[in-house]
mmCIF file of C-alpha atoms and ligand atoms in Angstrom:
data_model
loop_
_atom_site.group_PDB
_atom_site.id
_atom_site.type_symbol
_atom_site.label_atom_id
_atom_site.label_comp_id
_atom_site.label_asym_id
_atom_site.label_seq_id
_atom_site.Cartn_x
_atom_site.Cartn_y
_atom_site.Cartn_z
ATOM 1 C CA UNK F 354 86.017 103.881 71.860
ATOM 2 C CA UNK F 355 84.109 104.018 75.232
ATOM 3 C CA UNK F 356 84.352 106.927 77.756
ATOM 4 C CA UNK F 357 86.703 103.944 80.094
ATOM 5 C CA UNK F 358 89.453 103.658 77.384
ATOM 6 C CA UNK F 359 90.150 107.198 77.513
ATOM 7 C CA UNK F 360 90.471 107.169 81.479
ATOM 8 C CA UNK F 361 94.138 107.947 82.699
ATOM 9 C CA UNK F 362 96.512 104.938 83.030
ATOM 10 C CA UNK F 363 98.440 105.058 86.077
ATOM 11 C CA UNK F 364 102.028 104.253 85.278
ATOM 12 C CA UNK F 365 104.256 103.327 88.700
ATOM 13 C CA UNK F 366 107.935 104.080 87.965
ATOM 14 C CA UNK F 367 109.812 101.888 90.400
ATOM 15 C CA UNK F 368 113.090 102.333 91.666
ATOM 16 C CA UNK F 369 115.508 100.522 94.457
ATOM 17 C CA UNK F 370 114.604 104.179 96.499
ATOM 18 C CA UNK F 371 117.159 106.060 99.169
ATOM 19 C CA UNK F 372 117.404 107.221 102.085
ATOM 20 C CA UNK F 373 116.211 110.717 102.804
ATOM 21 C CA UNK F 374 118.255 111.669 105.154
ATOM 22 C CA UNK F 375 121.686 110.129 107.065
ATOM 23 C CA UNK F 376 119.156 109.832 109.784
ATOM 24 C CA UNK F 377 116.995 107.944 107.786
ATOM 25 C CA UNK F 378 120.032 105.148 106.749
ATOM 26 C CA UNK F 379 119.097 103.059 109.829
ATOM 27 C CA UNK F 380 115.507 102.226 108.365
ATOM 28 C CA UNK F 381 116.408 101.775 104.635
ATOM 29 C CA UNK F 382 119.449 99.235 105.532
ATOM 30 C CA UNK F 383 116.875 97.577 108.570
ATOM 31 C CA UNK F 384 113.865 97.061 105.597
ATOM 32 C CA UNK F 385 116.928 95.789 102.770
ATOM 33 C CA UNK F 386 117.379 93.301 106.117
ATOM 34 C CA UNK F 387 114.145 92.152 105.887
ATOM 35 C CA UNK F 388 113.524 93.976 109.482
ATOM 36 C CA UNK F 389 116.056 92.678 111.008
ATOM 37 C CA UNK F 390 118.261 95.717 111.862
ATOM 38 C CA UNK F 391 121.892 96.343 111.274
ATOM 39 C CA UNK F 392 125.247 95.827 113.720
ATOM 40 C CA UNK F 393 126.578 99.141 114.778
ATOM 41 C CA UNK F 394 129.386 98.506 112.522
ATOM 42 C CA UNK F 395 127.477 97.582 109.357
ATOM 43 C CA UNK F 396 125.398 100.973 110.150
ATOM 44 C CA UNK F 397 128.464 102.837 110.610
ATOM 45 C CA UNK F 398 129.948 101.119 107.284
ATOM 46 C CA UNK F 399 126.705 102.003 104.772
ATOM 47 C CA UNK F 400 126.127 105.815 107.146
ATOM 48 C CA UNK F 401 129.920 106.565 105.836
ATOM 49 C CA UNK F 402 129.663 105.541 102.096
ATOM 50 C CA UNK F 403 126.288 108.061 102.261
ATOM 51 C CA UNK F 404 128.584 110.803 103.820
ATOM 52 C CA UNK F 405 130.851 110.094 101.623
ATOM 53 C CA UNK F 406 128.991 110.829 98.486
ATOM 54 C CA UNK F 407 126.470 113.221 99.991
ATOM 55 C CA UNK F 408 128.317 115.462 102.783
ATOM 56 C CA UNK F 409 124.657 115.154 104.578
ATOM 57 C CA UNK F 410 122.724 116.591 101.842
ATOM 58 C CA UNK F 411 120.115 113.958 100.273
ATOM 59 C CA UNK F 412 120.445 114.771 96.461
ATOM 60 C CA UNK F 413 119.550 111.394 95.453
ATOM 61 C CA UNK F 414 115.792 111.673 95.929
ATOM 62 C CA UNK F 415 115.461 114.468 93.304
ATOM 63 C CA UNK F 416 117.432 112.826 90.770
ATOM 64 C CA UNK F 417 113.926 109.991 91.198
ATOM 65 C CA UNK F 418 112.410 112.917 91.156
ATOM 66 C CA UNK F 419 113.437 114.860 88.443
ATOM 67 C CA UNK F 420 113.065 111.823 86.143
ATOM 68 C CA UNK F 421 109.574 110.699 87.149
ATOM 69 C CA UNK F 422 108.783 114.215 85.526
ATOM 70 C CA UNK F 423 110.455 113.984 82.717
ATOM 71 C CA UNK F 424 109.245 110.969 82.285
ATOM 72 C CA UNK F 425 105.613 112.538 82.750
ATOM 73 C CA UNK F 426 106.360 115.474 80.199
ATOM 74 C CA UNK F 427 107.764 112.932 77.811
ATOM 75 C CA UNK F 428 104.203 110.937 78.190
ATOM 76 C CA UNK F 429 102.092 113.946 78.137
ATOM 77 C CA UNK F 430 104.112 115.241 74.500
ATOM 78 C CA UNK F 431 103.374 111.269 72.711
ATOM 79 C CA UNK F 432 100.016 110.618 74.317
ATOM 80 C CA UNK F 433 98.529 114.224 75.418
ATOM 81 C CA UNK F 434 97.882 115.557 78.506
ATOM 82 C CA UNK F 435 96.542 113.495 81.041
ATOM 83 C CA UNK F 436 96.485 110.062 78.987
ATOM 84 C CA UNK F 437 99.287 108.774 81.700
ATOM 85 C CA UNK F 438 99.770 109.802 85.455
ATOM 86 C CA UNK F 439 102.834 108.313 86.785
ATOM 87 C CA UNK F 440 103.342 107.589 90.652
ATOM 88 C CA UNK F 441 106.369 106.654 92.201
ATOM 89 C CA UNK F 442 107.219 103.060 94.507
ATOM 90 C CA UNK F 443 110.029 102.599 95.395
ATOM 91 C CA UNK F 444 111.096 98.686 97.269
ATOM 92 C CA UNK F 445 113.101 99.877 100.351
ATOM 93 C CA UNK F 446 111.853 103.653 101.290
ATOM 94 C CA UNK F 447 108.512 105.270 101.456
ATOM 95 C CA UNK F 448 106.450 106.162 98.558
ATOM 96 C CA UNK F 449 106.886 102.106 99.066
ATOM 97 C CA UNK F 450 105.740 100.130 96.168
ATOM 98 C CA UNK F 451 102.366 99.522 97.467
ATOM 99 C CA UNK F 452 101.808 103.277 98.813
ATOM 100 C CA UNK F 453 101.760 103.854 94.910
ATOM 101 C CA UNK F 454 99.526 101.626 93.673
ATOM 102 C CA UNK F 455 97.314 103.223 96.896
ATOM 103 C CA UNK F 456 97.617 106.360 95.979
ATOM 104 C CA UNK F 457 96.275 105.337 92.247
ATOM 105 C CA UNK F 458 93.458 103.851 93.623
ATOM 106 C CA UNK F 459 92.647 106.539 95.729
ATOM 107 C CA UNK F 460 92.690 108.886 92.542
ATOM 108 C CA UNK F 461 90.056 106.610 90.976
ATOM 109 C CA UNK F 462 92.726 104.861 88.248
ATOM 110 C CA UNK F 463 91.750 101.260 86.939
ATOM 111 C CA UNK F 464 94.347 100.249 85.123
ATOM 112 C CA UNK F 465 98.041 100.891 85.959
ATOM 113 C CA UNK F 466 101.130 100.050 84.110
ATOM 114 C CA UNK F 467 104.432 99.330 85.978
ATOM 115 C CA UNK F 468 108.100 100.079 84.905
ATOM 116 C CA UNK F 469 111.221 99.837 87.098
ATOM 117 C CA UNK F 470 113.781 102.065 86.616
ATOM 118 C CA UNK F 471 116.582 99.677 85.558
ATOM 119 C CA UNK F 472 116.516 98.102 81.853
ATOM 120 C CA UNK F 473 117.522 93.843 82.794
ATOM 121 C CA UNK F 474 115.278 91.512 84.482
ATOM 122 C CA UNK F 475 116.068 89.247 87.067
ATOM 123 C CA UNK F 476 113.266 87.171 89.474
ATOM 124 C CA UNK F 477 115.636 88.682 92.205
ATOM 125 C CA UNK F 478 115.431 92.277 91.360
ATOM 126 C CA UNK F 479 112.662 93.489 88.935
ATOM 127 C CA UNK F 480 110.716 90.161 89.208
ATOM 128 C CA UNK F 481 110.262 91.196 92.821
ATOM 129 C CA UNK F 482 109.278 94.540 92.065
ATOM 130 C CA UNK F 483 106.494 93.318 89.709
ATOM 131 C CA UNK F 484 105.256 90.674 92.172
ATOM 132 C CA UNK F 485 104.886 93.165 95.231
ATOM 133 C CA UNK F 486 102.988 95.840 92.655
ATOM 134 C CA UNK F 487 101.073 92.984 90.989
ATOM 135 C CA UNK F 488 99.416 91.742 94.412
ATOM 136 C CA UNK F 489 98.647 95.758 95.540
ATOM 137 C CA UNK F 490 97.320 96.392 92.214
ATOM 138 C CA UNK F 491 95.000 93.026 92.988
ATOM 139 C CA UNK F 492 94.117 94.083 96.407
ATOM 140 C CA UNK F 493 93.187 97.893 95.472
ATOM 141 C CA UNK F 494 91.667 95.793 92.219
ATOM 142 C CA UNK F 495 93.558 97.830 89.418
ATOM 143 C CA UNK F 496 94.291 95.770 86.838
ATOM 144 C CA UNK F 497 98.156 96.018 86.271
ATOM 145 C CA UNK F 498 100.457 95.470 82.911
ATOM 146 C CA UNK F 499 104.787 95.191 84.305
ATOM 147 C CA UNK F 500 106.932 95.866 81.665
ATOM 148 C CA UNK F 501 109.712 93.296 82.612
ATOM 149 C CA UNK F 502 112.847 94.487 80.699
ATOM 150 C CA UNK F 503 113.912 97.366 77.967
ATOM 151 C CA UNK F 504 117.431 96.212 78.033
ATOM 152 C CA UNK F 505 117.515 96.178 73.822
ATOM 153 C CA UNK F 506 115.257 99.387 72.966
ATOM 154 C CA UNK F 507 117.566 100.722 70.624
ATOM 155 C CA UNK F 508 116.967 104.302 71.663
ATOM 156 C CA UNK F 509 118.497 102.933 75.076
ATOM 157 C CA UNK F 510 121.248 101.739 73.238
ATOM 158 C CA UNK F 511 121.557 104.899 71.450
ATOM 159 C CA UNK F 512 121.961 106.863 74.429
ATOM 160 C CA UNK F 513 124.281 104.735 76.117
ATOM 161 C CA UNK F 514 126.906 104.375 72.853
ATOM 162 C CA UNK F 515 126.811 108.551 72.917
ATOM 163 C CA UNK F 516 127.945 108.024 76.779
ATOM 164 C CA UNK F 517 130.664 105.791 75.641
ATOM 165 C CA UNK F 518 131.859 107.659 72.866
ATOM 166 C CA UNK F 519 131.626 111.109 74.860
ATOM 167 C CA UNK F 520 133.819 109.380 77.952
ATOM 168 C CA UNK F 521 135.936 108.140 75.494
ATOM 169 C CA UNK F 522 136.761 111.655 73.846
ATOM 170 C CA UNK F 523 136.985 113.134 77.039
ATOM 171 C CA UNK F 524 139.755 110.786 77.802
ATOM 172 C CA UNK F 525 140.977 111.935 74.367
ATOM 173 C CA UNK F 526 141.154 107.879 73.809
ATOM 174 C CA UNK F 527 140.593 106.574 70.229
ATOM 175 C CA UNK F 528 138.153 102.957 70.424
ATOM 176 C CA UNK F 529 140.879 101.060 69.975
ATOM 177 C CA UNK F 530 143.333 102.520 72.702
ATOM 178 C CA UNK F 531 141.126 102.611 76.239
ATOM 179 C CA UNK F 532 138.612 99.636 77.421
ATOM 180 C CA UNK F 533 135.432 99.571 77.694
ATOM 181 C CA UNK F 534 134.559 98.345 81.313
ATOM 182 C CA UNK F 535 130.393 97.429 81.099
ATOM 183 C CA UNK F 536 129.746 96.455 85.060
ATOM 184 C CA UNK F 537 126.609 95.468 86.917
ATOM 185 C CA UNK F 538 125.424 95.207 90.239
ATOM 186 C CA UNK F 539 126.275 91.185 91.063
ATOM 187 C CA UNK F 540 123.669 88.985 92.444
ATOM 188 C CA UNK F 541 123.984 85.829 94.667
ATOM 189 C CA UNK F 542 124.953 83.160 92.107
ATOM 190 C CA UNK F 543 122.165 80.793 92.767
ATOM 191 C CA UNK F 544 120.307 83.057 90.187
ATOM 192 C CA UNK F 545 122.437 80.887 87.823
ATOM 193 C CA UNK F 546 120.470 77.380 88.612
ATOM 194 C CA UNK F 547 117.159 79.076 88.036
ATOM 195 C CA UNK F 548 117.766 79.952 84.627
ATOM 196 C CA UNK F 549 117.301 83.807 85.498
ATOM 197 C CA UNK F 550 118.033 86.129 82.205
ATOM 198 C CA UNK F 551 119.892 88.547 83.814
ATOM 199 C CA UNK F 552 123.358 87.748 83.175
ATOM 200 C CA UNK F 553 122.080 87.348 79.396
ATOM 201 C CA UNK F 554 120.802 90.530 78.885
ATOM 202 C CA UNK F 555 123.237 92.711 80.796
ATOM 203 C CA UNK F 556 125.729 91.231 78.120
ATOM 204 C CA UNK F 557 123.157 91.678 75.149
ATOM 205 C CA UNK F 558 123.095 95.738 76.497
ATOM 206 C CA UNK F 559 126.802 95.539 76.416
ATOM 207 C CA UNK F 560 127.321 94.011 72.921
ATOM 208 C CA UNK F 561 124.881 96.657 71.559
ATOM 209 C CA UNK F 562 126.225 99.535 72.881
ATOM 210 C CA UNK F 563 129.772 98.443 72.321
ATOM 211 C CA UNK F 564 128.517 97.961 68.043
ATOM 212 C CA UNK F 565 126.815 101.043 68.115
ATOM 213 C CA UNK F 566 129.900 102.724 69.695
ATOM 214 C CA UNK F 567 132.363 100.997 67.473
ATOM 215 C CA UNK F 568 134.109 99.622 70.293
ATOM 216 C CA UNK F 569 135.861 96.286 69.978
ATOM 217 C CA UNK F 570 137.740 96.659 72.943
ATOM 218 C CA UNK F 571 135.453 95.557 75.778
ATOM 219 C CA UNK F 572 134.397 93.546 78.751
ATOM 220 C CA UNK F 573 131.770 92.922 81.191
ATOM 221 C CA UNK F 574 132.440 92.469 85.053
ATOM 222 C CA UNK F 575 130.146 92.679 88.342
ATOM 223 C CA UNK F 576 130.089 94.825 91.228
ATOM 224 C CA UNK F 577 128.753 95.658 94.265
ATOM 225 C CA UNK F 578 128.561 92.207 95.594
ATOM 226 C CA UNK F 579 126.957 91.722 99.021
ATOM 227 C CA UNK F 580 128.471 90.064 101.987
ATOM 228 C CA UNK F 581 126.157 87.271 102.666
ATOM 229 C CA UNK F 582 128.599 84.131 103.266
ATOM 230 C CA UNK F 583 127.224 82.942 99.908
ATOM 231 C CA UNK F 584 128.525 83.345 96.649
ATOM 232 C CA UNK F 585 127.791 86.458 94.777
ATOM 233 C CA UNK F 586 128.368 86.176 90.362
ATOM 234 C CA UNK F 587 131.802 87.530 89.726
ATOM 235 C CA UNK F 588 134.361 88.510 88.642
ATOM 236 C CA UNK F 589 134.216 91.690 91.211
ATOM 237 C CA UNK F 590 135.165 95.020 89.202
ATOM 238 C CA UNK F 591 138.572 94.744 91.927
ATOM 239 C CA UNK F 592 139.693 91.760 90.162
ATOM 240 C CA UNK F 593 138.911 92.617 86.790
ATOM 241 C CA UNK F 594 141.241 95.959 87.323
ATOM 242 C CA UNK F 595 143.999 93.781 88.288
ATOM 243 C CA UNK F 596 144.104 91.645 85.855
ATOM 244 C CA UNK F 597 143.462 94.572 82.988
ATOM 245 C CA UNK F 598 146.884 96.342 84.564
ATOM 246 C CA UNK F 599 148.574 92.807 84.386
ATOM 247 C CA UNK F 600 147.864 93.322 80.742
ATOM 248 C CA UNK F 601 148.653 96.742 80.373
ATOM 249 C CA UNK F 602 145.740 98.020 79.743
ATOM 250 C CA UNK F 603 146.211 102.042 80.311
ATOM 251 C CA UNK F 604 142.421 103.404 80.660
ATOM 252 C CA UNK F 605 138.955 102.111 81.461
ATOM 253 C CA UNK F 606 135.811 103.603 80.790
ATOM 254 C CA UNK F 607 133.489 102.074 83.269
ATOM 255 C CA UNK F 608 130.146 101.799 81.779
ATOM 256 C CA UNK F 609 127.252 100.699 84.555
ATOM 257 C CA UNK F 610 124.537 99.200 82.161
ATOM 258 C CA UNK F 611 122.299 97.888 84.930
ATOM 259 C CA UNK F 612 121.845 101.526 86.411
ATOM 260 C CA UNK F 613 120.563 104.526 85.217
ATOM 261 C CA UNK F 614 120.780 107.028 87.455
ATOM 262 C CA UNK F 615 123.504 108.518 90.540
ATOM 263 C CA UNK F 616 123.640 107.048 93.254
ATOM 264 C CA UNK F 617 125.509 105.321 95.956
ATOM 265 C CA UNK F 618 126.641 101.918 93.850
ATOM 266 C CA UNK F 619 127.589 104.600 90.981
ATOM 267 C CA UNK F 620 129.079 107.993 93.104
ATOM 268 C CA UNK F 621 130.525 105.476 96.166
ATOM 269 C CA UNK F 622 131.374 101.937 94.412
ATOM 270 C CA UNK F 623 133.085 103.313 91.283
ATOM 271 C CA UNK F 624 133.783 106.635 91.374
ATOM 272 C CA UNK F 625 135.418 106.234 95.368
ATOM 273 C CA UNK F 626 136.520 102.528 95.505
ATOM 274 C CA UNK F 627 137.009 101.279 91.809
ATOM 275 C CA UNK F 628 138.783 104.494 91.356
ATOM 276 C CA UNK F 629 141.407 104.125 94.189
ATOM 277 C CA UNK F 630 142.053 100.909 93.459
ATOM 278 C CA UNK F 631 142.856 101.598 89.764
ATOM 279 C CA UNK F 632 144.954 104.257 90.703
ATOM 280 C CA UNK F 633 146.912 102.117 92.987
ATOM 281 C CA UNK F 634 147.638 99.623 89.957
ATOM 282 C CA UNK F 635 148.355 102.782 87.466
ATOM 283 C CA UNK F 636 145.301 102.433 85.978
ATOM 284 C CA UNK F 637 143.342 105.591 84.688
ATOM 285 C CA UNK F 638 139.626 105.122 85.405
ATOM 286 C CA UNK F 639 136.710 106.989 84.202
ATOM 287 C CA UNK F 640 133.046 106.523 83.916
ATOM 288 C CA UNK F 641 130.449 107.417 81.221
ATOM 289 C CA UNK F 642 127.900 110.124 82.505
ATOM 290 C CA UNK F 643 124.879 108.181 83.972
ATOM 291 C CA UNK F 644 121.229 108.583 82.025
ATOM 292 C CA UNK F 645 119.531 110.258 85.032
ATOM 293 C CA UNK F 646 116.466 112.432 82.841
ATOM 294 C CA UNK F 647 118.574 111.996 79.142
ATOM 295 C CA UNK F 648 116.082 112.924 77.169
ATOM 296 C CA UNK F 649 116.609 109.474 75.124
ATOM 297 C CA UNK F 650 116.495 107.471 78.114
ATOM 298 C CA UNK F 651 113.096 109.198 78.574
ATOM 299 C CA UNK F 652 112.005 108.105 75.214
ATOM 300 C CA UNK F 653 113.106 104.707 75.725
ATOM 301 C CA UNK F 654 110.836 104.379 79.167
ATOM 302 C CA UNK F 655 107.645 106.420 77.396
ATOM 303 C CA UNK F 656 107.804 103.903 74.771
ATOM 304 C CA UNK F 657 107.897 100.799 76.735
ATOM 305 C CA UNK F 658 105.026 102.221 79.070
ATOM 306 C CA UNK F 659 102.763 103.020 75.480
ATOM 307 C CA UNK F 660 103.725 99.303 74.267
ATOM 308 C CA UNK F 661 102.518 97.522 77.564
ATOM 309 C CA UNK F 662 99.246 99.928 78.264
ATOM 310 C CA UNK F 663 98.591 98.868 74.634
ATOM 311 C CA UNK F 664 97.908 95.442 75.824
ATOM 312 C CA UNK F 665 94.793 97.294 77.446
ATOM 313 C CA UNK F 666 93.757 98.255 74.075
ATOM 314 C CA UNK F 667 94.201 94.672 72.084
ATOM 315 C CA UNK F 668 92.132 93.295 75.188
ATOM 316 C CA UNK F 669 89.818 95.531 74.384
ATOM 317 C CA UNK F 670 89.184 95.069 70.766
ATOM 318 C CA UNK F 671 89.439 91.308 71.441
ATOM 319 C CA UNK F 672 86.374 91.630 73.853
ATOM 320 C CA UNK F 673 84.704 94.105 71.633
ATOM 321 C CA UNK F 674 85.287 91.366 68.319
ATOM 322 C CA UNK F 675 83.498 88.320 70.130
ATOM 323 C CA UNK F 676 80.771 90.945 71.179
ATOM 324 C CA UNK F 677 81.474 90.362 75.229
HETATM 325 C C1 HT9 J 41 120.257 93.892 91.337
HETATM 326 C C2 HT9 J 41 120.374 95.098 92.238
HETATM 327 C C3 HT9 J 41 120.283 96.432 91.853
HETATM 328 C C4 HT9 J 41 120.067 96.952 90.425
HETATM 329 C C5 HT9 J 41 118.625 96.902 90.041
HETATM 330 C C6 HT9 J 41 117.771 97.880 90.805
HETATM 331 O O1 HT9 J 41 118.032 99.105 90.716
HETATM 332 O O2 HT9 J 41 116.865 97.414 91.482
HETATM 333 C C7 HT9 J 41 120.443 97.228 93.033
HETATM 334 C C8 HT9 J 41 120.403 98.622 93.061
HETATM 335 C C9 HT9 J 41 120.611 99.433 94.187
HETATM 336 N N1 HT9 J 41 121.029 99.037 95.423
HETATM 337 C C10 HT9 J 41 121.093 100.128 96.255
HETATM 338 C C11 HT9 J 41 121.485 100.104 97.621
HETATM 339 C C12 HT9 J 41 121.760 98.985 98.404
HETATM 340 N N2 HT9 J 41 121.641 97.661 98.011
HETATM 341 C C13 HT9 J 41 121.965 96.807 99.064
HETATM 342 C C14 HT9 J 41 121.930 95.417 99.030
HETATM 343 C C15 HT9 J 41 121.594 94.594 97.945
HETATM 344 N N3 HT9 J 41 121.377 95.007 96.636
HETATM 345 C C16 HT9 J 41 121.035 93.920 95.852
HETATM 346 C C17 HT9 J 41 120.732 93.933 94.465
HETATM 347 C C18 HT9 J 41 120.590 95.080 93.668
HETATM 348 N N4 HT9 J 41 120.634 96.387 94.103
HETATM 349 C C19 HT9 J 41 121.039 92.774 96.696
HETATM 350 C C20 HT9 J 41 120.700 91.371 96.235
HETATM 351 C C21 HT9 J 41 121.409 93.202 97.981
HETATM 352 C C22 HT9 J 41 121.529 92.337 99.217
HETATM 353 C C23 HT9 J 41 120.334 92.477 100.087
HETATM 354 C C24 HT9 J 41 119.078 92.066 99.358
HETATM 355 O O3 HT9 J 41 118.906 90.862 99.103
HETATM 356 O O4 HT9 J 41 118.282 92.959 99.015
HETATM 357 C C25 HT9 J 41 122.290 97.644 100.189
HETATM 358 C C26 HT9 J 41 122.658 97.102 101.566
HETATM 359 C C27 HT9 J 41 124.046 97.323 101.964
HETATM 360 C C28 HT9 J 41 125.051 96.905 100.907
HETATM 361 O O5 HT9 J 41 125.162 95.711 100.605
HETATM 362 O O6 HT9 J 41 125.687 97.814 100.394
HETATM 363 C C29 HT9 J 41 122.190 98.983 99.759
HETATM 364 C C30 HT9 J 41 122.447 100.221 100.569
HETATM 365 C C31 HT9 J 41 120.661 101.287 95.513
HETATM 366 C C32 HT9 J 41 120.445 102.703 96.061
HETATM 367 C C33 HT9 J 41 121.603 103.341 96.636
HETATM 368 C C34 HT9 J 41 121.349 104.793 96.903
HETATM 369 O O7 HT9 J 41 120.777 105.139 97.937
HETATM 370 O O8 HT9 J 41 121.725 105.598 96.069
HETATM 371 C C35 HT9 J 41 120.392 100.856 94.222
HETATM 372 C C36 HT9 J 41 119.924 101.667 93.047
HETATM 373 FE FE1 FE2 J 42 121.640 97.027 95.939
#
């Protein structure tokens, strides 16, 4: 092996990003815009859900935090020390996507390996992450590796069915009594006409976890929509809780499979607004604790980062087989 294959692999761990401070909500919603800045009122609408979940204080960064290290320890214990040096880049808040991939070139890394911290693909969400880190990494000329989706790594899966079966217990619901509510964030529903995999693999994550829970009881609905004039996929987690209490269903266990971690979608969407509304129809809602730094969930992300920095190494051998 040459002295280059041992250099460090920069691994960019991408996320959505927050806000750092209630301050700071103007500039996150005005770059989600495209740079077109908010109405007062649509400021006002996202600055409340923050203060709703937050009371001012900005926890949300360290959670990103707290699981880019363990994330780091995780690669340091499988590869050894200094193998992998992960950076963060986040799509609508500074360490931006491209300030990473910087910030590796600045540290003298060559190749980089990019993972996003949610497990589907879609061209509208990861897809876009991968493209803007793709053309840094060309620009700063690092060559770059995305992994595009861990949706099935069955340590994932794992770690979600424990989540299930602990909310369940909690609840002190057998399998067969409460339902088991998978939701993701919705999407405008052109993706649909482009043949984008999301929908796909958000229901293959859901129909693993809910064998390797034993759950037959279960269903998959969409959240979070956005209010663009277009249509969004649906059915919205509102509708889905109606029609669950016109059954009478007693208890849901919502189970977010597209996120990993707390924050506003998770603490605001379903723990504030799902909840009310279930209450309202005499529905008892709960939600499975999110992954956040789960030590599994770590696993799950070291592993995918190994698998695509070992295309590095077969591109290697190939070169080194024809003698180039
Ligand atoms: C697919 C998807 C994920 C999951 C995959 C991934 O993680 O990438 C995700 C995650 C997140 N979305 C988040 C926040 C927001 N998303 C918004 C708006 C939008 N999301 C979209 C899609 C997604 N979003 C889309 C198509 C829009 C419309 C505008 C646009 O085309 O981009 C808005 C604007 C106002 C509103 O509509 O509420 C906010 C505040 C936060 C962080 C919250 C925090 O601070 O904790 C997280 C993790
Ligand atoms: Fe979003």
């Amino acid at each position: 092996m040459s002295v280059s294959d041992q250099a460090p692999i920069g691994v960019l761990v991408m996320s959505y990003g927050t806000p750092e401070s209630l301050e700071g909500v103007e500039a996150y919603y005005t770059h989600i815009r495209r740079g077109h800045p908010p109405t007062d009122e649509q400021l006002e609408d996202l600055t409340s859900r923050y203060r709703a979940i937050v009371g001012g204080v900005f926890p949300l960064r360290e959670n990103t935090n707290r699981q880019v290290e363990a994330l780091q320890r995780r690669l340091d214990e499988l590869a050894g020390q200094g193998r992998y040096v992960c950076y963060q880049g986040l799509k609508h808040a500074a360490p931006f996507i491209e300030d990473g991939i910087e910030a590796m070139s600045r540290d003298g890394i060559e190749r980089a390996v990019g993972i996003v911290l949610t497990p589907q693909y879609s061209s509208m969400s990861v897809g876009g992450y991968l493209k803007r880190a793709r053309e840094a990494a060309e620009r700063h000329n690092v060559a770059f590796a995305g992994v595009e989706k861990y949706h099935l790594h069955p340590v994932l899966i794992e770690a979600l069915a424990e989540r299930v079966t602990a909310g369940l217990d909690k609840a002190g619901v057998s399998a067969d009594d409460g339902l088991v509510l998978f939701s993701a964030h919705s999407l405008p529903a052109r993706i649909l006409e482009m043949n984008d995999p999301y929908q796909d693999q958000l229901l293959e994550t859901s129909k693993a976890v809910a064998e390797a829970a034993g759950i037959s009881r279960w269903q998959f609905t969409w959240q979070s929509a956005g209010q663009t004039g277009q249509p969004w996929l649906g059915p919205d987690i509102v509708e889905t809780l109606n029609g669950l209490a016109k059954e009478n269903v007693k208890f849901v266990l919502v189970t977010p499979v597209g996120f990993v971690s707390d924050h506003l979608e998770v603490l605001y969407d379903i723990d504030i607004e799902a909840k009310r509304h279930a209450s309202e129809l005499g529905l008892a809602l709960d939600r499975i604790q999110m992954l956040n730094d789960d030590p599994k969930y770590m696993q799950a992300l070291a592993d995918s980062v190994i698998g695509a920095a070992g295309r590095y190494d077969e591109k290697a051998d190939a070169a080194g087989a024809s003698g180039v």
